[in-house]
JSON list of C-alpha atoms and ligand atoms in Angstrom, two decimals:
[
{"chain": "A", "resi": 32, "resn": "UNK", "atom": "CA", "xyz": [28.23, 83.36, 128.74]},
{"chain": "A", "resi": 33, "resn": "UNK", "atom": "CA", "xyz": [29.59, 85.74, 131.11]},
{"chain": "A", "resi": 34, "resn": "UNK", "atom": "CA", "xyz": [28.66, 85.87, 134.49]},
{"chain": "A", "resi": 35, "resn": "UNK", "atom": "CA", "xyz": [26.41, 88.55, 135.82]},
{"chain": "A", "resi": 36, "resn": "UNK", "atom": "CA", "xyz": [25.19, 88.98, 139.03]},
{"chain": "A", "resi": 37, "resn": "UNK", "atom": "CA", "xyz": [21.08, 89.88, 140.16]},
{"chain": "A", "resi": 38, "resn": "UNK", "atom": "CA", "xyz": [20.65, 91.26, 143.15]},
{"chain": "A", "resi": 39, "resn": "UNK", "atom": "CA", "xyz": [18.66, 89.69, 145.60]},
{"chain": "A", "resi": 40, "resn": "UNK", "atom": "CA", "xyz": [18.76, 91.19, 148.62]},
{"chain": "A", "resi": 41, "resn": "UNK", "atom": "CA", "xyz": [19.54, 95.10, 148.31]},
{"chain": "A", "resi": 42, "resn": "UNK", "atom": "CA", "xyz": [23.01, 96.20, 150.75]},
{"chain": "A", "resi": 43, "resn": "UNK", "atom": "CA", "xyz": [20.57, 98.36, 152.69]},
{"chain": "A", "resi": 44, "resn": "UNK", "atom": "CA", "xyz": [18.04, 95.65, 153.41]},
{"chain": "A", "resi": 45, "resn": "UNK", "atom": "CA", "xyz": [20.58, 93.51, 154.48]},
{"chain": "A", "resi": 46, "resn": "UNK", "atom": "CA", "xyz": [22.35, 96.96, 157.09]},
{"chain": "A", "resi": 47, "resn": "UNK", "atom": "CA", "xyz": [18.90, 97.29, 158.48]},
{"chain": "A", "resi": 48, "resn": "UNK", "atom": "CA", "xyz": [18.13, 93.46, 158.75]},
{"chain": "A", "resi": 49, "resn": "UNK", "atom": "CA", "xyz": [21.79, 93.47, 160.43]},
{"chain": "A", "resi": 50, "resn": "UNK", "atom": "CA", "xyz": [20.53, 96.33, 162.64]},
{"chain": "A", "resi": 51, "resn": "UNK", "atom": "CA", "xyz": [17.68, 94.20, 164.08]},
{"chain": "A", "resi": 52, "resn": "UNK", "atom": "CA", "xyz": [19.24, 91.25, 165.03]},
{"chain": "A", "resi": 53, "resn": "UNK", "atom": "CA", "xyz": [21.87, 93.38, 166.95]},
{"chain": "A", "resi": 54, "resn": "UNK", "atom": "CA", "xyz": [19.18, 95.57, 168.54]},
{"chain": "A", "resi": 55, "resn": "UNK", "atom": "CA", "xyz": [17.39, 91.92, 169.56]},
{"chain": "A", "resi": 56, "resn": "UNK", "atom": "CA", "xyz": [20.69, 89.64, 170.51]},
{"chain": "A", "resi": 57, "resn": "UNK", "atom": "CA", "xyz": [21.32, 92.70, 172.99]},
{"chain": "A", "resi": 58, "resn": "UNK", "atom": "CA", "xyz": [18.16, 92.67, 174.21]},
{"chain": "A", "resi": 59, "resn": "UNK", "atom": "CA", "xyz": [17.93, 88.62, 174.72]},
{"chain": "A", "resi": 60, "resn": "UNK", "atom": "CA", "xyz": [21.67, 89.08, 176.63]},
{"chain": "A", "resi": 61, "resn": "UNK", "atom": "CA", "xyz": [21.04, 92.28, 178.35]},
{"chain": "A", "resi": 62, "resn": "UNK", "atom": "CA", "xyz": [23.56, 92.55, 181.50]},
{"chain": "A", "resi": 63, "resn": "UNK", "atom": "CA", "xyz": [25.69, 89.36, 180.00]},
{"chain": "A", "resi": 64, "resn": "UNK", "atom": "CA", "xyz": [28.76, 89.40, 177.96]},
{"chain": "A", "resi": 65, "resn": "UNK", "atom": "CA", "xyz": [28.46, 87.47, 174.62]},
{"chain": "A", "resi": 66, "resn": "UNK", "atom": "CA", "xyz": [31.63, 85.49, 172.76]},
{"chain": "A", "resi": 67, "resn": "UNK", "atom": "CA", "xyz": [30.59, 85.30, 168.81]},
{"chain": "A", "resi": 68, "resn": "UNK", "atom": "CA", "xyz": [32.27, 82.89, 166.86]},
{"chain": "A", "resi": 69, "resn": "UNK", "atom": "CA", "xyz": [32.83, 83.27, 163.72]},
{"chain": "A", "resi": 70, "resn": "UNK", "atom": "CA", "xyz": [32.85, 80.76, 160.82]},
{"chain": "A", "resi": 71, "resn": "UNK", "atom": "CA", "xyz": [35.52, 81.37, 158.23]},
{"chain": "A", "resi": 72, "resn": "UNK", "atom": "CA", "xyz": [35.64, 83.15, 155.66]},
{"chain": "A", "resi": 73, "resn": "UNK", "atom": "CA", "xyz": [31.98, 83.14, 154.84]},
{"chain": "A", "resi": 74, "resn": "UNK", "atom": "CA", "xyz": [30.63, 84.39, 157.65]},
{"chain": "A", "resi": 75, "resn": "UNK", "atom": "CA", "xyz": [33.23, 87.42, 158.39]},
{"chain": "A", "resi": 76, "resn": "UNK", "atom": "CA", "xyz": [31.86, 90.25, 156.98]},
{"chain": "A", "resi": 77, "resn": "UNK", "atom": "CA", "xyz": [28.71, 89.51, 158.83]},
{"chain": "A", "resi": 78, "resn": "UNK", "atom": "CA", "xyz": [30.20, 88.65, 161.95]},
{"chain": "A", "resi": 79, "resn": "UNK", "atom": "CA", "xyz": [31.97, 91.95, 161.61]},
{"chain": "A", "resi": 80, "resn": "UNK", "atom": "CA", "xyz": [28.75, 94.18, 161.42]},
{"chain": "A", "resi": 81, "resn": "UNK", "atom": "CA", "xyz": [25.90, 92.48, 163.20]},
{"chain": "A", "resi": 82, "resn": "UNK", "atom": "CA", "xyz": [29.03, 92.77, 166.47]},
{"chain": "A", "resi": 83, "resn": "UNK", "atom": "CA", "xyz": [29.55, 96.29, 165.34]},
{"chain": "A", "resi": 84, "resn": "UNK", "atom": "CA", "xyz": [25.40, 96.64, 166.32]},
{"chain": "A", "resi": 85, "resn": "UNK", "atom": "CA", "xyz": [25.53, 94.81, 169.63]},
{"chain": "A", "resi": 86, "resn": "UNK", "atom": "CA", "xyz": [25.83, 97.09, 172.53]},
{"chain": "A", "resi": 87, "resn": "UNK", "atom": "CA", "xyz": [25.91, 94.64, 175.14]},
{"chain": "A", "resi": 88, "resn": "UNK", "atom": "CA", "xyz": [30.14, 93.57, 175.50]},
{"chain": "A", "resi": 89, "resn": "UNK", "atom": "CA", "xyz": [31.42, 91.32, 172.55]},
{"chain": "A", "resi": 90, "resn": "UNK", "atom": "CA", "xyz": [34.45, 88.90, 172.43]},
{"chain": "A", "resi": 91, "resn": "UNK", "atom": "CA", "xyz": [35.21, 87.13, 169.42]},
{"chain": "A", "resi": 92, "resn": "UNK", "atom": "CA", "xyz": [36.70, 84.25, 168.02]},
{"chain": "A", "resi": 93, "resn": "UNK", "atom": "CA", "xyz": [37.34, 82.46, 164.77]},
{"chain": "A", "resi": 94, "resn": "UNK", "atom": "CA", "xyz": [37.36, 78.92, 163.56]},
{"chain": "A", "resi": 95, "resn": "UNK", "atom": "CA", "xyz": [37.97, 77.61, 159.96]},
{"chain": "A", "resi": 96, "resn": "UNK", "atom": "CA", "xyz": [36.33, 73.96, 159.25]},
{"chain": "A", "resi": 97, "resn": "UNK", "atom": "CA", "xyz": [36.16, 72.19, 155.88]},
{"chain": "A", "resi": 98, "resn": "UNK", "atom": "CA", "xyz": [34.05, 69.41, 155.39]},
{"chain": "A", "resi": 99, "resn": "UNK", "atom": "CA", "xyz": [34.77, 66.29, 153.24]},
{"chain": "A", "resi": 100, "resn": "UNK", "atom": "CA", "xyz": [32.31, 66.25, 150.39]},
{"chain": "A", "resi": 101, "resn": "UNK", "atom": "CA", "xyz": [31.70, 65.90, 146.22]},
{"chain": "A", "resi": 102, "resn": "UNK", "atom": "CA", "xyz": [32.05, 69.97, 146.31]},
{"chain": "A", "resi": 103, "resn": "UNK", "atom": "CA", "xyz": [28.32, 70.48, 145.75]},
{"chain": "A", "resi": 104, "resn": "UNK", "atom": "CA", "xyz": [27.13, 69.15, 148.73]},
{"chain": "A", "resi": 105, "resn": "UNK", "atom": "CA", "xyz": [28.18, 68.56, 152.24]},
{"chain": "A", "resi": 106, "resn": "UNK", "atom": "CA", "xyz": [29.48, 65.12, 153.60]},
{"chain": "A", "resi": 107, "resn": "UNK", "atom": "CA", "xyz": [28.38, 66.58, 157.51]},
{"chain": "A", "resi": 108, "resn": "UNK", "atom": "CA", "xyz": [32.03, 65.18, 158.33]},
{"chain": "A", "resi": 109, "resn": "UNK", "atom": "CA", "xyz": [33.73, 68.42, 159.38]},
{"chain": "A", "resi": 110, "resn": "UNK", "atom": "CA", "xyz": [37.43, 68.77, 159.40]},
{"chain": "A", "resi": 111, "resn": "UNK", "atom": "CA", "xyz": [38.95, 71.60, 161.86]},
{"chain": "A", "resi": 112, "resn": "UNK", "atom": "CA", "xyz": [41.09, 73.55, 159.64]},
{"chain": "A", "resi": 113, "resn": "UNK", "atom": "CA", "xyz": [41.69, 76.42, 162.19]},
{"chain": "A", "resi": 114, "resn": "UNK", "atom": "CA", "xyz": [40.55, 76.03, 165.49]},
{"chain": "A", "resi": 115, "resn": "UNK", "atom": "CA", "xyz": [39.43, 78.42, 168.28]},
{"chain": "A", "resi": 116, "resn": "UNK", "atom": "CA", "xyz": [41.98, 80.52, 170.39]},
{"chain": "A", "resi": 117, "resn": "UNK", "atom": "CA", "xyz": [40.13, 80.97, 173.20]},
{"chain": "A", "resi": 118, "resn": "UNK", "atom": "CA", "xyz": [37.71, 78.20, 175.51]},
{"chain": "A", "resi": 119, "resn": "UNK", "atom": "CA", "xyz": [34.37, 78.16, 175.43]},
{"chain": "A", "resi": 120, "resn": "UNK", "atom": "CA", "xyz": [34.12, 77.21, 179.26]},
{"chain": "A", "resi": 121, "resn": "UNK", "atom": "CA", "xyz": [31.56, 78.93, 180.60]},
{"chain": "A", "resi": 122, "resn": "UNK", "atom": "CA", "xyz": [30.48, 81.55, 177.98]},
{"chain": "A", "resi": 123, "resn": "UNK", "atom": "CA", "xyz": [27.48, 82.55, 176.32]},
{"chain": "A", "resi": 124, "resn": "UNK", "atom": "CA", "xyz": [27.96, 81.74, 172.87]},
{"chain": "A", "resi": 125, "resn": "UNK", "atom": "CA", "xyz": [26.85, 81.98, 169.85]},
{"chain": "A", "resi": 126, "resn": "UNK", "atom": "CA", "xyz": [28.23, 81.07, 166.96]},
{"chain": "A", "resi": 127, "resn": "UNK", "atom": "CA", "xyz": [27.63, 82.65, 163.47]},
{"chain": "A", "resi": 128, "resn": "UNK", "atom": "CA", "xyz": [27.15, 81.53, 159.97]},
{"chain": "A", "resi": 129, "resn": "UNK", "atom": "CA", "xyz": [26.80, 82.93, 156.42]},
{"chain": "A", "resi": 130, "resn": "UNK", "atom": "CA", "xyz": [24.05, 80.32, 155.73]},
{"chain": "A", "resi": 131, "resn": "UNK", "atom": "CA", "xyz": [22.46, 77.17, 156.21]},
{"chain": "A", "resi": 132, "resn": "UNK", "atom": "CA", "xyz": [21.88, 74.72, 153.81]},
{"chain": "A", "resi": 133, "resn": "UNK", "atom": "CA", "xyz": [21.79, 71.01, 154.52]},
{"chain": "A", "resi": 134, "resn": "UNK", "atom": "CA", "xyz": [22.80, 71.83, 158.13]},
{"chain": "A", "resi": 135, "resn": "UNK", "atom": "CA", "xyz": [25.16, 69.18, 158.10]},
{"chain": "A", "resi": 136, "resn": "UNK", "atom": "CA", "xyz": [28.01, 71.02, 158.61]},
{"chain": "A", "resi": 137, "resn": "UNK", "atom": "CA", "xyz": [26.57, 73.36, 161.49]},
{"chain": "A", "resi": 138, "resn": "UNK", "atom": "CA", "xyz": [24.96, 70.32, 163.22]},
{"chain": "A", "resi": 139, "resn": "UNK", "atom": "CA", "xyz": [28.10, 68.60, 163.02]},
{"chain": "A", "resi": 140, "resn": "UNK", "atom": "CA", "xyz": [30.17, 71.68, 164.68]},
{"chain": "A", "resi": 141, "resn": "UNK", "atom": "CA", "xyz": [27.71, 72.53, 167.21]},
{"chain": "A", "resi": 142, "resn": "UNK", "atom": "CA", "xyz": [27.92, 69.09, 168.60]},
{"chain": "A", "resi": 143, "resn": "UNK", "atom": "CA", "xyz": [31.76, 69.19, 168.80]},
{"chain": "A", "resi": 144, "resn": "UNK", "atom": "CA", "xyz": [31.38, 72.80, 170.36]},
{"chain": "A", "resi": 145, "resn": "UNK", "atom": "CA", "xyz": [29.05, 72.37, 172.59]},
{"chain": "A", "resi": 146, "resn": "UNK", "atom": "CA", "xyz": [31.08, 69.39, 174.13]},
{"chain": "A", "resi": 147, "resn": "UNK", "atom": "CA", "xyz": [33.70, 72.23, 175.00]},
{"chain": "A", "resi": 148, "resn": "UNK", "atom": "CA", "xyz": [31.49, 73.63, 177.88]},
{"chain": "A", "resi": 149, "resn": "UNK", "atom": "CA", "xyz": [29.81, 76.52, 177.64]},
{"chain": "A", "resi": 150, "resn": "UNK", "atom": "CA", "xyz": [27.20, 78.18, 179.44]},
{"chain": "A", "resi": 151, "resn": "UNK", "atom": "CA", "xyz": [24.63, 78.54, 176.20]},
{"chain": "A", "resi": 152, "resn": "UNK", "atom": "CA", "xyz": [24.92, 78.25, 172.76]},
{"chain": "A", "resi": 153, "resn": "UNK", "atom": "CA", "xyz": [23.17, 80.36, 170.45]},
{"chain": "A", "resi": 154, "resn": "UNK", "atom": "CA", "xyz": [23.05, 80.23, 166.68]},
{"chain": "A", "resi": 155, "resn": "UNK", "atom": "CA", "xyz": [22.72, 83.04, 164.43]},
{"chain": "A", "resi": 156, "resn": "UNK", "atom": "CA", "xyz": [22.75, 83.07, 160.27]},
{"chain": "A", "resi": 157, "resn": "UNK", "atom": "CA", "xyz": [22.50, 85.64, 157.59]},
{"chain": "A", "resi": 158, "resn": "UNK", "atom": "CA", "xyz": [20.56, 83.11, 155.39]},
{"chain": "A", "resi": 159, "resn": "UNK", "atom": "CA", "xyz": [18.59, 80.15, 155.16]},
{"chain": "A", "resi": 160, "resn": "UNK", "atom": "CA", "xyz": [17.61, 77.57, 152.97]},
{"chain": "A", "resi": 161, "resn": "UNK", "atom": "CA", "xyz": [14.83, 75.44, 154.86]},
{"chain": "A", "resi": 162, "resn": "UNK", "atom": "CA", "xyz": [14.09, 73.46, 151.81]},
{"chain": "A", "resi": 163, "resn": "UNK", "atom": "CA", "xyz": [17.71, 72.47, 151.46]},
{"chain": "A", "resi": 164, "resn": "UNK", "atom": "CA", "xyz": [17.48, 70.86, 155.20]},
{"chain": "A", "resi": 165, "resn": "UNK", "atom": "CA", "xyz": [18.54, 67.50, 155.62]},
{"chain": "A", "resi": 166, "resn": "UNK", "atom": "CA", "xyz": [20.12, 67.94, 159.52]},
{"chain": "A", "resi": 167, "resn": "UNK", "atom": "CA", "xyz": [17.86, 69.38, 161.67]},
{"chain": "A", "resi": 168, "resn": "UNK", "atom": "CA", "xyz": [19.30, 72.34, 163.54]},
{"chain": "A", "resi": 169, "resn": "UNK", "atom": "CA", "xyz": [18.42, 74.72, 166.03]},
{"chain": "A", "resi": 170, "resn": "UNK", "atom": "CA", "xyz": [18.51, 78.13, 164.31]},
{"chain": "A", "resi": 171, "resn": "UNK", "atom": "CA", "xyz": [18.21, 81.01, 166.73]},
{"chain": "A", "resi": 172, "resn": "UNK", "atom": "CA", "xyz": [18.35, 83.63, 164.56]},
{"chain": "A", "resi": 173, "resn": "UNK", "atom": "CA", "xyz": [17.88, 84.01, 161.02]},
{"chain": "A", "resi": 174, "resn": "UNK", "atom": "CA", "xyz": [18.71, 87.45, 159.09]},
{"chain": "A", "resi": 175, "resn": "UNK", "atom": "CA", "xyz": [16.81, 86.10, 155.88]},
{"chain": "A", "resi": 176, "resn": "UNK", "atom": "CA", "xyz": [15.07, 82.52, 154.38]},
{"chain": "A", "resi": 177, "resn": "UNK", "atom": "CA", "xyz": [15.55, 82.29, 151.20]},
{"chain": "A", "resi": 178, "resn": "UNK", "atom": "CA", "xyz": [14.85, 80.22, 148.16]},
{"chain": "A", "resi": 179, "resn": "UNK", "atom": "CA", "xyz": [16.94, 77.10, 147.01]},
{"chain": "A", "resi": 180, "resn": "UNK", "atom": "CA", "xyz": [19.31, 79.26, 144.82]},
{"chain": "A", "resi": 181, "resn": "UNK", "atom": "CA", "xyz": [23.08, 79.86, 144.86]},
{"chain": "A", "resi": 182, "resn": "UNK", "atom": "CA", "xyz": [24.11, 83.24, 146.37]},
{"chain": "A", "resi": 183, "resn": "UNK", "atom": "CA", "xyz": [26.77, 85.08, 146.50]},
{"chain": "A", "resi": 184, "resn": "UNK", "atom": "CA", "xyz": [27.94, 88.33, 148.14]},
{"chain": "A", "resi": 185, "resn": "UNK", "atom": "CA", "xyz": [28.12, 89.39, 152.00]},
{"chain": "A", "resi": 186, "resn": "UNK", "atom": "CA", "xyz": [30.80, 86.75, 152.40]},
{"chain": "A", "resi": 187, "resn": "UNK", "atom": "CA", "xyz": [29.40, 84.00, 150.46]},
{"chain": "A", "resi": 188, "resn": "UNK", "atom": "CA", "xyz": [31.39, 83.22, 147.37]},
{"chain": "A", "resi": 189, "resn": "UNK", "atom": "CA", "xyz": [31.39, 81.74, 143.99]},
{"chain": "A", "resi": 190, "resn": "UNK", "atom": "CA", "xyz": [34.95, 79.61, 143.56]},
{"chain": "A", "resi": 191, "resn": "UNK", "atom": "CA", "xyz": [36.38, 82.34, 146.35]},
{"chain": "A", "resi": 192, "resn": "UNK", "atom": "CA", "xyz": [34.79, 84.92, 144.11]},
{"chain": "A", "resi": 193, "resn": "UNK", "atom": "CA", "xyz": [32.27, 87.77, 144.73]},
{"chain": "A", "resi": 194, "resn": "UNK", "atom": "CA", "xyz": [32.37, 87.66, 149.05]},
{"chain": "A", "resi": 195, "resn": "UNK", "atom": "CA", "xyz": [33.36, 91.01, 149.06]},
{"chain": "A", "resi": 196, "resn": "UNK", "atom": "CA", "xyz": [29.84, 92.45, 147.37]},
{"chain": "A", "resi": 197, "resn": "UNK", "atom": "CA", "xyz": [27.95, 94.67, 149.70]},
{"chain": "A", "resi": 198, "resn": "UNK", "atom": "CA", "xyz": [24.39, 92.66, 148.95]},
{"chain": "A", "resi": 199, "resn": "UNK", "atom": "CA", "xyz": [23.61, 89.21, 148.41]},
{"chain": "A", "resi": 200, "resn": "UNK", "atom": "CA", "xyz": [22.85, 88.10, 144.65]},
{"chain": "A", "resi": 201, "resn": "UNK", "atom": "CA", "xyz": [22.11, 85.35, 142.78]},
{"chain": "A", "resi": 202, "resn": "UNK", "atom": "CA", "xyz": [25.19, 84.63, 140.03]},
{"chain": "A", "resi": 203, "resn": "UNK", "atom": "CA", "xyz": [23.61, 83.68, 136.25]},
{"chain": "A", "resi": 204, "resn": "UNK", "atom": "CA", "xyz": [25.05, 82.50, 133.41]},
{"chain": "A", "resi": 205, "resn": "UNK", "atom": "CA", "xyz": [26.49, 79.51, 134.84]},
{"chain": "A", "resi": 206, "resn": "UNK", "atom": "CA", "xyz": [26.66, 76.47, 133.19]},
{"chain": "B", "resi": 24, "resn": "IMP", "atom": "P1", "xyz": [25.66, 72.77, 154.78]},
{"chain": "B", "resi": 24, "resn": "IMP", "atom": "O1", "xyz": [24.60, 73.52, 155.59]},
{"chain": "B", "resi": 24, "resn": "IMP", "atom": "O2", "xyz": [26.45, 71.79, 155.56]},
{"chain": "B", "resi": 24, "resn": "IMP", "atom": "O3", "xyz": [25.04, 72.16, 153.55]},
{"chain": "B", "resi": 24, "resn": "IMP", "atom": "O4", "xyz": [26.75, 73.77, 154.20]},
{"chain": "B", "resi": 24, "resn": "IMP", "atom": "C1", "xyz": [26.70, 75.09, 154.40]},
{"chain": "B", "resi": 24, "resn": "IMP", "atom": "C2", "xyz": [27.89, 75.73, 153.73]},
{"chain": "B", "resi": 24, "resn": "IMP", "atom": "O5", "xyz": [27.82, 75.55, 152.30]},
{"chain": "B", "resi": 24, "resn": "IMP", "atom": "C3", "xyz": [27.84, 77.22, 153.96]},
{"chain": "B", "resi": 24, "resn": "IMP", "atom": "O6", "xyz": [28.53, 77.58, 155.13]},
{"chain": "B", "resi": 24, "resn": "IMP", "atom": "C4", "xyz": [28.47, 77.76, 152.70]},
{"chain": "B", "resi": 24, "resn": "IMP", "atom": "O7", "xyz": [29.87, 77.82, 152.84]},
{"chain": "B", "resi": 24, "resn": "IMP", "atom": "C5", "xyz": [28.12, 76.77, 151.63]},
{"chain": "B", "resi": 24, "resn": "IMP", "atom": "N1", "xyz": [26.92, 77.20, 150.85]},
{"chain": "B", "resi": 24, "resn": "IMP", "atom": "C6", "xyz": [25.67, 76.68, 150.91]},
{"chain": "B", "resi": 24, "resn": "IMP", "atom": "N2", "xyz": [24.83, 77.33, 150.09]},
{"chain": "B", "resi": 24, "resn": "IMP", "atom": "C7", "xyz": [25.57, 78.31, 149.50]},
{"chain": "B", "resi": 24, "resn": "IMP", "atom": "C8", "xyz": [25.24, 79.35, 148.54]},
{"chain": "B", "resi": 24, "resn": "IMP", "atom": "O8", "xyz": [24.11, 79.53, 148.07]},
{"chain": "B", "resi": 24, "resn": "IMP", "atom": "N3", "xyz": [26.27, 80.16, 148.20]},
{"chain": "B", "resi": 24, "resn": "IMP", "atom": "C9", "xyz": [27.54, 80.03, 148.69]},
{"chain": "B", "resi": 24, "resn": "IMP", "atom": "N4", "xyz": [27.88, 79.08, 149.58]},
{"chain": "B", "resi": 24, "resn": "IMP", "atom": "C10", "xyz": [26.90, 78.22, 149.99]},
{"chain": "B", "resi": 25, "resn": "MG", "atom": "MG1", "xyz": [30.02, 78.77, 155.84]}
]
């Protein structure tokens, strides 16, 4: 069967959901200067927008990790593929995510990041699976919870496929 794609959440639910959390992470920072990180790849096309909708002053950098596991879930052990440019010494950061499932791999980072000295770390996700959660982690903010299902779009693939869809769905006829 081919593969077909349901939309879950709409592109324009997701712009205005975007829209909030800038409107609200400039708020919470107001009169500070904020350095996102971004999580490769999966978490660059939102990294790219919600900054886009922060109008407090943005610096960003990137990191790549891979983490050692059967492929369908996490091991928590996180490699560094790519790491940062820049330090984190004395920044307000927060770092940002495409989604959170088991947490292991976001607990796992923040505890090697946070190591690196900044001022404050923040976390911010598109998604989240709560019922997936076997590390607990401090999300700060969340663009949407959603159910224990496999989505794709907004930087979240399927074998490297689909991130470039401008919603998140849900891919069927998989066996
Ligand atoms: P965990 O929180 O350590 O289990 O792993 C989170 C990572 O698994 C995310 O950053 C994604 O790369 C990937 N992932 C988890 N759930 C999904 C999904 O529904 N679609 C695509 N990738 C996912
Ligand atoms: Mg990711």
């Amino acid at each position: 069967m081919a593969e077909k794609i349901k939309v879950l959440i709409s592109e324009e639910e997701v712009n205005e959901r975007i829209e909030a959390l800038g409107k609200k992470i400039s708020e919470d920072y107001a009169g500070k200067q904020i350095h996102l990180i971004c999580v490769l790849k999966g978490g660059v096309f939102f990294m790219c927008e919600l900054a886009k909708r922060i109008t407090i002053p943005v610096s960003m950098d990137f990191m790549s990790v891979s983490s050692y596991g059967d492929g369908t879930s996490s091991s928590g052990v996180v490699k560094i593929a790519k790491d940062l440019d820049e330090s984190l010494e004395g920044k307000e950061v927060i770092v940002v995510e495409d989604i959170i499932d088991s947490g292991r791999t976001l607990s796992y980072l923040l505890e090697i990041l946070k190591k690196r000295g900044p001022k404050s770390m923040g976390l911010c996700t598109l998604l989240d699976k709560p019922d997936r959660r076997v590390k607990d982690v401090k999300v700060d903010y969340v663009g949407f919870e959603i159910p224990d299902e496999f989505v794709v779009g907004y930087g979240l693939d399927y074998a490297q496929k689909y991130r470039n869809l401008p919603y998140i769905g849900v891919v069927e006829g998989v066996e």
